[in-house]
Coordinates of C-alpha atoms and ligand atoms in Angstrom, one line a residue:
S140 CA -11.5 -15.4 39.5
D141 CA -14.7 -13.2 39.3
A142 CA -17.4 -13.8 36.8
D143 CA -17.5 -14.2 33.5
A144 CA -17.9 -10.8 31.8
N145 CA -20.1 -11.5 29.2
S146 CA -22.8 -13.6 31.3
A147 CA -24.2 -10.8 31.6
A148 CA -25.2 -11.0 27.9
E149 CA -28.5 -11.8 26.0
P150 CA -28.3 -15.9 26.0
N151 CA -28.5 -14.9 22.4
T152 CA -27.5 -17.5 19.0
L153 CA -27.5 -13.8 17.2
R154 CA -23.8 -12.3 18.2
T155 CA -22.4 -8.4 18.0
P156 CA -21.6 -7.2 14.8
I157 CA -17.9 -5.9 14.8
V158 CA -17.5 -2.6 13.6
A159 CA -13.9 -1.5 12.8
V160 CA -13.6 2.4 12.4
L161 CA -11.2 3.3 9.1
G162 CA -10.2 6.4 7.9
H163 CA -7.6 9.5 7.0
V164 CA -5.4 10.5 10.0
D165 CA -6.8 13.3 12.1
H166 CA -10.5 13.2 10.2
G167 CA -11.6 11.4 14.1
K168 CA -12.2 8.0 14.3
T169 CA -10.4 8.5 17.8
T170 CA -12.4 11.6 18.7
L171 CA -15.8 9.2 17.2
L172 CA -14.8 6.3 19.3
D173 CA -14.0 8.2 22.6
K174 CA -17.8 10.2 22.1
I175 CA -19.4 6.9 21.2
R176 CA -18.2 5.4 24.6
G177 CA -18.3 8.4 26.5
S178 CA -21.9 9.1 25.7
A179 CA -22.7 5.9 26.6
V180 CA -21.3 5.9 29.8
S181 CA -23.0 8.5 30.7
E182 CA -26.8 7.8 29.1
G183 CA -25.5 4.6 31.6
E184 CA -27.8 2.9 33.8
A185 CA -29.4 0.5 31.0
G186 CA -26.5 -2.0 30.0
A187 CA -23.7 1.0 29.6
I188 CA -20.8 -0.2 27.7
T189 CA -18.6 -2.3 28.4
Q190 CA -14.5 -2.5 27.8
H191 CA -13.3 -4.8 25.9
I192 CA -9.2 -5.8 25.2
G193 CA -8.9 -3.9 21.5
A194 CA -13.0 -3.4 21.4
T195 CA -15.3 -1.8 23.8
A196 CA -19.1 -3.1 22.9
V197 CA -22.0 -1.5 23.1
P198 CA -25.0 -3.1 24.1
L199 CA -29.2 -2.3 22.4
E200 CA -29.9 -0.9 25.0
T201 CA -27.5 2.3 24.3
V202 CA -27.3 2.0 20.9
S203 CA -31.2 3.6 21.3
E204 CA -30.5 6.0 24.5
M205 CA -28.1 7.2 22.2
A206 CA -29.8 7.5 19.2
G207 CA -33.2 8.3 20.4
S208 CA -36.2 8.4 18.2
L209 CA -34.1 6.9 15.6
V210 CA -33.3 3.3 17.0
D211 CA -36.4 1.3 18.6
P212 CA -35.7 -1.5 20.4
S213 CA -38.1 -3.7 19.8
D214 CA -37.3 -4.1 16.1
F215 CA -33.9 -5.4 16.6
D216 CA -32.7 -8.7 17.9
L217 CA -29.0 -8.2 17.6
P218 CA -27.3 -7.6 21.1
G219 CA -25.5 -4.2 20.0
L220 CA -22.2 -3.3 18.3
L221 CA -18.2 -4.1 18.8
F222 CA -16.0 -1.2 18.1
I223 CA -12.7 -2.5 17.5
D224 CA -11.1 0.4 19.3
T225 CA -7.6 -1.0 19.4
P226 CA -5.8 2.7 18.1
G227 CA -3.7 3.1 15.7
H228 CA -4.2 0.5 14.0
H229 CA -4.4 1.4 10.6
S230 CA -3.6 -2.3 9.0
F231 CA -7.0 -3.9 11.2
T232 CA -8.6 -3.1 8.3
T233 CA -6.9 -6.2 6.7
L234 CA -7.9 -7.8 10.0
R235 CA -9.3 -11.6 8.5
S236 CA -12.1 -14.1 10.1
R237 CA -12.9 -17.6 8.5
G238 CA -13.0 -16.8 4.5
G239 CA -13.4 -12.7 5.2
A240 CA -12.7 -9.7 7.0
L241 CA -12.5 -9.5 10.4
A242 CA -15.5 -6.6 10.6
D243 CA -18.7 -7.0 10.2
I244 CA -18.8 -3.4 9.3
A245 CA -17.4 -0.3 8.8
I246 CA -17.3 3.1 9.9
V247 CA -14.8 4.8 7.1
V248 CA -14.6 8.8 8.8
V249 CA -13.7 11.1 6.4
D250 CA -13.2 15.6 7.1
V251 CA -16.3 17.1 5.2
N252 CA -13.0 20.1 5.5
D253 CA -9.7 17.9 4.2
G254 CA -12.4 14.8 1.7
F255 CA -10.6 11.8 0.7
Q256 CA -7.2 11.5 1.4
P257 CA -4.7 8.1 1.3
Q258 CA -5.5 6.5 3.6
T259 CA -9.5 7.0 2.9
I260 CA -8.7 6.2 -0.7
E261 CA -5.7 2.9 0.8
A262 CA -9.3 1.5 3.3
L263 CA -11.4 1.8 1.0
D264 CA -9.8 -0.2 -1.9
I265 CA -9.8 -3.0 1.7
L266 CA -13.3 -2.6 2.1
K267 CA -13.9 -3.3 -2.0
R268 CA -11.8 -6.6 -1.6
T269 CA -13.4 -7.5 1.6
G270 CA -16.5 -7.4 0.1
T271 CA -17.1 -5.9 3.4
P272 CA -20.2 -3.2 3.8
F273 CA -20.0 0.2 5.2
V274 CA -21.2 3.8 5.2
V275 CA -18.9 7.2 6.1
A276 CA -19.3 9.0 8.1
A277 CA -18.2 12.8 7.1
N278 CA -17.3 14.8 10.1
K279 CA -16.2 17.5 11.5
I280 CA -20.1 19.1 10.2
D281 CA -19.5 22.0 13.3
T282 CA -16.5 23.6 11.4
T283 CA -18.8 24.5 8.5
P284 CA -18.3 27.8 7.8
G285 CA -21.9 29.8 10.1
W286 CA -22.5 26.3 11.6
N287 CA -25.1 26.7 14.7
P288 CA -25.1 23.5 16.6
H289 CA -26.9 21.3 18.0
E290 CA -25.3 19.3 20.8
G291 CA -27.0 15.3 20.4
A292 CA -29.1 15.8 17.7
P293 CA -30.3 14.4 14.4
I294 CA -28.7 15.8 11.0
Q295 CA -32.8 16.2 9.5
Q296 CA -33.1 18.3 13.1
T297 CA -30.0 20.2 13.0
Y298 CA -30.1 21.3 9.7
E299 CA -32.9 22.7 9.9
K300 CA -32.1 25.4 12.0
Q301 CA -29.3 26.2 9.2
S302 CA -28.5 29.2 7.7
Q303 CA -28.5 28.8 4.2
N304 CA -25.1 29.9 3.6
A305 CA -23.9 27.4 5.7
S306 CA -26.3 24.6 4.8
Q307 CA -25.1 25.2 0.8
R308 CA -21.7 24.8 2.2
L309 CA -21.9 21.8 3.8
D310 CA -23.9 20.4 0.6
S311 CA -21.2 21.6 -0.8
N312 CA -19.2 19.9 0.8
L313 CA -21.0 16.4 0.8
Y314 CA -21.2 16.3 -2.6
E315 CA -18.1 16.5 -3.4
I316 CA -17.4 13.2 -0.5
I317 CA -20.4 11.4 -3.1
G318 CA -18.0 12.7 -6.2
N319 CA -14.9 10.8 -4.8
L320 CA -16.6 8.2 -3.5
S321 CA -18.3 7.2 -6.5
D322 CA -14.5 8.0 -8.2
E323 CA -14.1 5.1 -6.7
G324 CA -16.1 3.0 -7.9
F325 CA -19.1 3.1 -5.4
S326 CA -22.0 4.7 -6.0
A327 CA -23.6 6.8 -3.5
D328 CA -25.4 9.6 -1.6
L329 CA -26.7 10.6 1.6
Y330 CA -27.8 8.0 3.5
W331 CA -31.5 9.2 4.0
R332 CA -31.8 8.5 0.1
V333 CA -30.3 5.7 0.4
Q334 CA -32.7 2.5 -0.1
N335 CA -30.9 -0.7 -0.8
F336 CA -27.6 -0.5 1.6
Q337 CA -25.9 -3.3 0.0
K338 CA -25.8 -1.3 -4.0
N339 CA -25.1 2.5 -2.7
V340 CA -22.9 3.7 0.3
G341 CA -24.5 6.4 2.2
V342 CA -23.3 9.4 4.2
V343 CA -23.9 9.8 7.0
P344 CA -23.0 13.5 7.9
I345 CA -22.2 13.7 11.9
S346 CA -19.4 16.0 14.4
A347 CA -18.1 13.5 16.2
I348 CA -17.6 17.2 19.0
T349 CA -21.1 17.8 19.1
S350 CA -22.5 14.3 18.9
E351 CA -25.3 16.4 15.8
G352 CA -25.9 12.7 13.2
I353 CA -23.9 10.0 15.6
P354 CA -28.7 8.7 16.0
D355 CA -27.9 8.7 12.1
L356 CA -24.8 7.2 12.1
L357 CA -25.8 4.7 15.0
A358 CA -29.1 3.8 13.4
V359 CA -27.0 3.3 10.2
L360 CA -25.1 -0.1 11.2
M361 CA -28.2 -0.7 13.4
G362 CA -30.6 -1.3 10.7
L363 CA -27.8 -1.9 8.2
S364 CA -26.3 -4.7 10.8
Q365 CA -30.1 -6.1 11.2
R366 CA -30.9 -5.9 7.5
Y367 CA -28.1 -8.0 6.0
M368 CA -26.3 -9.5 8.7
K369 CA -28.5 -11.7 10.6
E370 CA -27.7 -14.7 9.6
Q371 CA -24.0 -13.9 9.7
M372 CA -24.2 -13.2 13.4
E373 CA -26.1 -16.7 14.0
I374 CA -23.9 -18.2 16.1
D375 CA -23.0 -21.5 18.1
V376 CA -22.3 -19.6 21.3
A377 CA -21.6 -22.3 23.1
G378 CA -19.2 -24.2 20.4
P379 CA -15.2 -23.8 20.5
G380 CA -14.6 -19.9 20.4
A381 CA -12.3 -19.2 16.7
G382 CA -10.7 -15.4 16.1
T383 CA -8.1 -13.3 14.8
V384 CA -5.5 -12.2 17.1
L385 CA -4.8 -8.1 17.1
E386 CA -1.5 -8.0 19.0
V387 CA 1.0 -10.7 20.0
K388 CA 2.8 -8.2 23.4
D389 CA 5.1 -9.0 26.2
E390 CA 2.4 -8.6 29.5
R391 CA 4.5 -7.9 33.3
G392 CA 2.9 -11.3 35.4
F393 CA 2.0 -13.1 32.3
G394 CA 5.0 -13.7 29.8
T395 CA 3.5 -12.6 25.9
T396 CA -0.2 -12.4 25.4
L397 CA -2.0 -11.7 22.3
D398 CA -4.8 -9.3 22.4
V399 CA -7.8 -11.8 20.4
V400 CA -10.9 -10.4 18.7
L401 CA -13.2 -13.7 19.1
Y402 CA -15.9 -13.8 16.8
D403 CA -17.0 -17.3 17.2
G404 CA -18.6 -19.5 20.3
T405 CA -16.5 -19.1 23.2
I406 CA -13.4 -19.9 24.5
A407 CA -12.4 -21.1 28.7
E408 CA -9.3 -21.2 30.7
D409 CA -7.9 -24.1 30.4
D410 CA -9.0 -24.3 26.5
T411 CA -6.4 -26.2 24.3
V412 CA -6.4 -23.2 21.7
V413 CA -4.0 -23.4 18.0
V414 CA -2.5 -19.6 17.0
G415 CA -1.0 -19.3 13.9
G416 CA 3.4 -19.1 14.1
M417 CA 6.1 -17.5 12.8
D418 CA 7.4 -21.5 11.9
G419 CA 3.8 -22.6 11.2
P420 CA 0.3 -23.1 14.2
I421 CA 1.1 -23.1 17.6
V422 CA -1.0 -25.1 19.8
T423 CA -0.7 -24.7 24.0
D424 CA -3.6 -24.5 27.1
V425 CA -5.1 -21.4 27.8
R426 CA -3.3 -19.7 31.0
A427 CA -6.2 -16.8 32.1
L428 CA -8.0 -15.0 29.9
L429 CA -8.0 -11.0 31.2
Q430 CA -10.4 -8.4 30.6
P431 CA -9.2 -4.2 30.8
R432 CA -10.1 -3.1 35.2
P433 CA -12.8 -0.4 34.9
N434 CA -11.1 2.8 35.6
A435 CA -12.3 3.4 39.3
E436 CA -10.2 0.3 40.3
I437 CA -6.9 1.6 38.7
R438 CA -5.3 2.0 41.4
T439 CA -4.7 -1.4 41.9
E440 CA -1.9 -2.8 40.6
K441 CA -3.6 -5.1 38.4
R442 CA -4.8 -4.2 35.5
F443 CA -6.6 -7.0 34.3
N444 CA -9.3 -9.4 35.4
K445 CA -9.5 -12.5 34.7
V446 CA -13.3 -14.1 34.0
D447 CA -13.2 -18.3 33.6
S448 CA -14.5 -17.6 30.0
V449 CA -16.2 -15.2 26.9
T450 CA -18.6 -15.1 24.0
A451 CA -18.1 -14.0 20.1
A452 CA -18.3 -11.2 20.1
S453 CA -15.9 -10.1 21.9
G454 CA -12.2 -9.0 22.6
I455 CA -10.1 -10.7 24.7
K456 CA -6.3 -10.9 26.2
I457 CA -4.9 -14.6 26.3
A458 CA -2.1 -15.8 28.5
A459 CA -0.6 -19.0 27.7
P460 CA 2.2 -20.6 26.5
D461 CA 5.0 -20.6 23.9
L462 CA 3.2 -17.5 22.2
E463 CA 6.0 -16.3 20.8
L464 CA 6.3 -16.9 17.7
A465 CA 2.1 -16.3 16.7
M466 CA 1.9 -13.7 14.4
A467 CA -0.7 -10.4 14.3
G468 CA -3.6 -11.4 12.7
A469 CA -2.8 -14.9 12.5
P470 CA -6.1 -17.0 13.1
I471 CA -6.6 -18.7 16.6
R472 CA -8.9 -21.2 17.7
V473 CA -10.1 -23.2 20.4
V474 CA -9.4 -27.5 19.7
R475 CA -12.8 -28.4 23.6
D476 CA -13.9 -32.6 21.5
R477 CA -12.6 -31.8 18.4
E478 CA -9.5 -33.8 16.8
L479 CA -6.4 -31.9 17.4
D480 CA -5.0 -32.7 14.1
D481 CA -8.3 -31.2 12.5
V482 CA -8.0 -27.9 14.4
I483 CA -4.0 -27.8 13.3
A484 CA -5.6 -28.1 9.6
E485 CA -8.4 -25.1 9.7
V486 CA -5.2 -23.1 11.0
E487 CA -3.0 -24.2 8.0
A488 CA -5.2 -23.9 5.7
E489 CA -6.7 -20.5 7.0
L490 CA -2.7 -19.3 7.2
A491 CA -1.7 -20.8 3.3
E492 CA -4.4 -18.8 2.2
I493 CA -2.9 -16.1 3.1
E494 CA 1.3 -17.1 1.9
V495 CA 2.9 -14.7 0.2
D496 CA 4.3 -16.1 -3.1
T497 CA 7.9 -15.4 -3.1
E498 CA 10.7 -15.9 -5.9
E499 CA 13.7 -17.1 -6.0
E500 CA 15.3 -12.6 -6.9
G501 CA 12.8 -9.7 -4.9
V502 CA 12.8 -8.0 -2.3
V503 CA 12.0 -8.3 1.7
V504 CA 8.5 -7.1 2.7
K505 CA 7.8 -6.9 6.3
A506 CA 4.2 -6.4 7.9
D507 CA 2.3 -6.2 10.7
T508 CA -0.1 -8.1 10.7
L509 CA -0.6 -11.2 8.6
G510 CA -3.7 -9.3 6.8
S511 CA -1.7 -6.5 5.5
L512 CA 1.2 -8.2 4.7
E513 CA -1.7 -9.4 2.3
A514 CA -2.3 -6.2 1.2
M515 CA 1.2 -5.4 0.8
A516 CA 2.0 -8.9 -1.5
N517 CA -0.7 -8.2 -3.9
A518 CA 0.0 -4.1 -4.8
L519 CA 3.4 -5.5 -5.0
K520 CA 2.1 -8.3 -7.3
E521 CA 0.0 -5.1 -9.2
A522 CA 3.2 -3.6 -8.8
E523 CA 4.9 -6.1 -10.7
V524 CA 7.6 -5.8 -8.0
P525 CA 9.0 -9.4 -6.8
V526 CA 9.2 -10.8 -3.6
L527 CA 12.0 -12.9 -2.4
R528 CA 10.0 -13.0 1.4
A529 CA 7.7 -11.6 3.0
E530 CA 7.6 -12.1 6.8
V531 CA 5.5 -10.4 10.1
G532 CA 7.0 -8.5 12.8
D533 CA 10.0 -5.7 12.4
I534 CA 12.5 -5.0 11.1
A535 CA 15.9 -7.9 12.8
P536 CA 19.3 -8.1 11.4
R537 CA 18.1 -11.1 9.4
D538 CA 15.9 -9.2 8.1
V539 CA 19.1 -6.6 6.7
A540 CA 21.0 -9.9 5.8
I541 CA 17.6 -11.3 3.4
A542 CA 17.9 -8.7 1.5
S543 CA 21.7 -7.8 1.3
T544 CA 21.7 -11.3 -0.6
A545 CA 19.8 -9.9 -3.6
R546 CA 21.1 -10.0 -6.4
E547 CA 19.8 -6.7 -8.2
D548 CA 20.8 -3.6 -6.0
E549 CA 17.2 -2.3 -7.2
H550 CA 16.0 -6.1 -4.8
K551 CA 18.6 -4.8 -1.0
V552 CA 15.8 -3.1 -0.3
I553 CA 13.0 -4.0 2.8
L554 CA 10.1 -2.7 2.5
G555 CA 8.0 -2.0 5.5
F556 CA 5.0 -1.4 7.1
N557 CA 3.6 0.0 9.6
V558 CA 6.6 -1.5 11.5
D559 CA 9.3 -0.6 13.8
V560 CA 13.7 -1.2 13.0
L561 CA 15.2 -2.8 15.5
P562 CA 17.4 -1.1 17.4
N563 CA 20.5 -3.7 15.8
A564 CA 19.3 -3.5 11.9
K565 CA 19.6 0.0 12.0
K566 CA 23.3 -0.4 12.4
E567 CA 23.3 -2.9 10.0
L568 CA 21.4 -0.9 6.6
D569 CA 24.0 1.4 6.3
E570 CA 26.5 -1.8 6.5
N571 CA 25.1 -3.6 4.3
D572 CA 23.8 -1.4 1.4
V573 CA 20.1 -2.1 2.1
R574 CA 18.1 0.2 1.2
L575 CA 13.8 0.5 3.5
F576 CA 11.4 2.1 3.1
D577 CA 8.7 2.5 5.6
D578 CA 5.4 3.8 5.6
D579 CA 2.0 3.5 7.0
V580 CA 0.0 3.5 4.0
I581 CA 0.3 0.7 1.7
Y582 CA 0.8 2.6 -2.3
Q583 CA 2.7 5.0 -0.9
L584 CA 5.5 2.7 0.0
I585 CA 4.4 1.4 -2.6
E586 CA 5.2 5.1 -5.4
D587 CA 8.9 5.7 -3.0
Y588 CA 10.4 2.1 -3.6
E589 CA 9.0 2.8 -7.7
E590 CA 10.3 6.0 -7.6
F591 CA 13.4 5.6 -6.4
V592 CA 14.2 2.2 -8.8
E593 CA 12.8 4.7 -11.5
E594 CA 15.4 6.9 -10.2
R595 CA 17.8 4.7 -10.0
K596 CA 17.1 3.2 -14.2
R597 CA 17.9 7.2 -15.3
A598 CA 20.8 7.9 -13.0
Q599 CA 22.6 4.1 -15.3
Q600 CA 20.5 5.3 -18.1
E601 CA 23.4 8.6 -18.0
T602 CA 25.8 6.9 -17.0
V603 CA 25.8 4.0 -20.0
L604 CA 24.7 6.8 -22.2
D605 CA 27.8 8.9 -22.2
K606 CA 30.5 5.3 -21.9
I607 CA 28.2 4.3 -25.2
V608 CA 29.8 4.9 -29.0
R609 CA 26.3 6.9 -30.6
P610 CA 25.0 6.2 -33.7
C611 CA 26.2 9.3 -37.0
R612 CA 25.9 9.7 -40.7
F613 CA 28.2 12.3 -41.9
R614 CA 28.6 13.8 -45.3
I615 CA 32.5 15.5 -46.3
L616 CA 31.1 18.6 -48.7
E617 CA 31.8 19.2 -52.2
D618 CA 35.2 21.4 -52.3
H619 CA 35.9 21.5 -48.9
V620 CA 38.8 19.7 -48.0
F621 CA 40.9 21.7 -46.5
R622 CA 44.0 18.9 -45.8
Q623 CA 44.7 15.5 -48.2
S624 CA 45.8 13.6 -45.4
S625 CA 47.4 12.9 -41.8
P626 CA 45.1 14.1 -40.7
A627 CA 42.7 14.5 -43.7
V628 CA 40.5 17.1 -42.9
V629 CA 37.5 18.2 -44.1
G630 CA 34.3 20.0 -44.1
V631 CA 31.1 17.8 -42.9
E632 CA 27.4 18.4 -42.4
I633 CA 26.1 16.0 -39.6
L634 CA 23.1 14.4 -41.3
S635 CA 21.4 12.0 -38.2
G636 CA 22.8 11.7 -34.2
T637 CA 25.6 13.3 -32.8
L638 CA 29.4 13.6 -33.9
K639 CA 31.5 12.7 -31.1
N640 CA 35.2 13.6 -31.2
N641 CA 37.7 10.7 -30.9
T642 CA 35.3 8.3 -32.7
H643 CA 35.5 5.3 -35.1
I644 CA 35.1 6.5 -38.9
A645 CA 33.6 3.4 -41.6
K646 CA 32.6 4.1 -44.6
W647 CA 29.7 1.5 -45.9
E648 CA 31.1 -0.8 -49.6
G649 CA 28.3 -2.7 -50.4
N650 CA 27.2 -3.9 -47.3
E651 CA 30.7 -4.1 -45.4
P652 CA 31.9 -1.4 -42.8
K653 CA 35.3 -0.6 -43.6
R654 CA 36.7 1.5 -41.6
V655 CA 38.7 4.0 -42.4
G656 CA 40.6 6.6 -38.9
Q657 CA 39.4 8.0 -35.8
L658 CA 38.4 11.7 -35.5
S659 CA 41.1 13.9 -34.5
G660 CA 39.4 16.7 -33.6
I661 CA 36.2 19.2 -34.6
Q662 CA 35.8 22.7 -35.2
Q663 CA 32.1 24.2 -35.4
Q664 CA 33.3 28.1 -36.8
G665 CA 36.1 28.3 -35.9
E666 CA 36.1 27.3 -32.3
D667 CA 36.9 23.5 -31.0
V668 CA 34.7 21.1 -29.7
S669 CA 34.2 17.9 -28.4
K670 CA 31.1 16.9 -30.7
A671 CA 28.5 18.0 -32.7
R672 CA 24.1 18.1 -33.4
A673 CA 22.8 16.6 -36.6
G674 CA 21.9 19.6 -39.0
K675 CA 25.6 21.8 -38.1
R676 CA 28.6 21.7 -40.6
V677 CA 30.9 21.3 -38.9
S678 CA 35.2 20.8 -40.5
V679 CA 36.8 17.4 -39.0
A680 CA 40.6 15.9 -38.3
I681 CA 40.4 12.4 -39.9
D682 CA 43.7 10.2 -38.9
G683 CA 44.4 8.0 -41.4
P684 CA 42.9 8.6 -44.6
T685 CA 43.4 10.4 -47.7
V686 CA 41.3 12.2 -49.5
G687 CA 41.2 10.7 -52.8
R688 CA 41.6 7.4 -51.8
Q689 CA 39.9 6.5 -49.1
I690 CA 37.7 8.6 -48.8
E691 CA 36.2 11.4 -51.1
E692 CA 33.9 14.9 -51.9
G693 CA 30.4 13.7 -50.8
D694 CA 31.2 10.2 -49.9
E695 CA 28.5 9.6 -47.1
L696 CA 30.5 8.5 -43.9
W697 CA 29.9 6.8 -40.6
V698 CA 30.7 6.4 -36.8
Q699 CA 31.8 2.9 -36.9
L700 CA 29.5 1.4 -33.6
P701 CA 30.7 -2.0 -31.6
E702 CA 28.4 -4.2 -32.2
K703 CA 27.9 -4.9 -28.8
H704 CA 27.1 -0.9 -28.4
A705 CA 24.7 -1.4 -31.1
K706 CA 22.6 -4.1 -29.3
I707 CA 22.5 -1.5 -26.4
L708 CA 21.3 1.0 -28.0
E709 CA 18.4 -1.1 -29.7
Q710 CA 17.8 -3.2 -27.4
E711 CA 17.7 -1.4 -23.7
L712 CA 17.9 2.4 -25.5
S713 CA 16.7 3.9 -27.9
D714 CA 12.9 5.1 -26.0
D715 CA 15.7 7.5 -24.7
I716 CA 18.2 8.5 -27.9
P717 CA 16.4 11.4 -30.1
A718 CA 14.7 10.8 -33.1
D719 CA 17.7 11.6 -36.0
E720 CA 19.9 9.4 -33.8
L721 CA 17.4 6.6 -33.7
E722 CA 17.3 6.5 -37.6
A723 CA 21.6 6.2 -37.9
L724 CA 21.2 3.6 -35.4
T725 CA 18.1 2.0 -38.1
G726 CA 19.9 2.6 -41.1
Y727 CA 23.3 1.6 -39.3
L728 CA 21.2 -1.9 -37.8
D729 CA 20.2 -2.0 -41.1
K730 CA 22.7 -2.1 -43.4
H731 CA 24.8 -4.8 -41.4
R732 CA 21.6 -6.7 -40.9
Q733 CA 21.6 -7.5 -44.9
R734 CA 24.7 -9.4 -44.6
D735 CA 24.2 -11.1 -41.2
P736 CA 20.6 -10.5 -39.6
F737 CA 21.4 -11.5 -36.3
W738 CA 24.3 -8.8 -36.6
G739 CA 23.4 -6.8 -33.0
K740 CA 21.1 -9.0 -31.4
Ligands
GDP85 P1 -8.0 10.3 14.3 O1 -6.5 10.0 13.7 O2 -9.0 10.0 12.7 O3 -8.0 9.4 15.0 O4 -8.6 11.9 14.2 P2 -8.6 12.5 16.3 O5 -10.4 11.1 16.1 O6 -7.4 12.2 16.5 O7 -9.0 13.9 15.9 C1 -8.3 14.5 15.3 C2 -8.1 16.1 15.8 O8 -9.8 16.6 15.5 C3 -8.2 16.6 16.7 O9 -8.2 17.2 16.6 C4 -10.2 16.2 17.3 O10 -10.6 17.4 17.8 C5 -10.5 17.5 16.0 N1 -11.9 16.7 15.8 C6 -12.0 15.1 15.2 N2 -13.8 14.7 15.1 C7 -14.1 16.1 15.2 C8 -15.3 17.6 14.9 O11 -16.2 16.4 14.9 N3 -15.3 18.7 14.7 C9 -14.2 19.1 15.3 N4 -14.5 20.2 15.3 N5 -13.0 18.4 16.0 C10 -12.4 17.4 15.0

């Protein structure tokens, strides 16, 4: 195999900080990474860049060339920066390393015109939770109306040369971003005003197209890493490797492979490794370590170069047997001269840390990585949504079968984050009445689900309210007896609630409701109606009683409530009925409970 791709790097005990680029879709993450890669290549001679699996390494000399006067290499002893650049893999934010976030430092890209968007806020939430330091790249400054671009210039230089109008417009957009950061609980300022980057977030205005401000961004990243992360970067280079699985992929000629970011030690061909899998730790031997072939060599059939070993920090593809059940986001450890059982226990402990609490009733959750699964679980816990099962991977028929066993309809649901529905699971979803919610923004996903639950509740209550007998109190008016009996027809005033036809009517005798008959007609101003509201005077026909015997002019009458209905009204629907009806209900319950305190409870 070819020479070690990393052996050209400094034999330093300080590793490269791992940088993640995050932000809302279309705000310029890919363009920024391409620009950093592209200019690194064209600046070229020094160390150039090394293309890794899922990452790009930019050595210190190249950073310094790109940053011009802003980075003097003699001020630094970190070897450069490793940018994670797996496209579209915004959930790598949630990837972990031992005890923390996989990324040592992050860039949150925000479009200066578009400002904060859902994925911006989600990225900030995750960075906050994992305590990852970050800078904000306020991108696309070149789109400011009247902007006069200065290719590759540091921000102060180009800013000074702008018209007052253009710089004012940019300022106002930048202050809006600073304000938004403060709303999210971060004290922030333009980076050159920030003294302590541990306390304050620096905002760096940039353009990923004209490269303006990119020197500043690189200088801030290097400075921040050197100043606050040097100790964390001290590693035992020769020690057994530790990393995080970025992706599990089938690769022609190699079977199932792992794309891994190694953040500690060394991994070599033939090393025994322990990887987190769906059914627990997997123990296997490395068959090949693969790096992408530089573009120039792509004419060859082979897309990868084999290497003997790699040292942190780096991105590497690992081919080995038995990787089918490995999980994206899981830990991977080289065993080397340690006890295998100890390493297995270590991996188990890390997996347990991420394990989601599940209950006997709840929804099914699927996510693309362990980290995003954990982020989902946290968000669901906060939203008080119970989880029946939570797993990494695409949505399979088995998931649908499990979701369909939920008792409550609102739990016959699969919440999918950044995953696909396998073809044979699509049909199952329809057949089993299992609802699927999927999104690549966690809080959007949960909001959609909560809306669905609310909507269902509303619809249910409406049907329940329709079927349930509703309380009503009314009074027979003096001089309004139109017929004595069979049926009795009298004028009444509705005091509270809604009077509905066909309901049973009662009259209280002491604390005893005595049924006097059933309503068989309501007339309002000569018209037949099915119901009438509080405040109205109507004439009603009552089957059963005779005026002067069971009922009298001036009597207060009530619609008789079945105990079960009274209970549902009080316990579940009291927020949904009008105040006057609630008053009738309370009056009715009070009377009953003087006799039987537990009536309707
Ligand atoms: P991503 O979804 O965050 O990776 O965003 P992309 O990098 O794909 O950028 C989205 C669009 O914005 C593309 O059309 C880019 O060309 C454009 N874009 C990105 N950065 C800039 C910039 O600094 N200035 C201008 N004018 N356009 C940009």
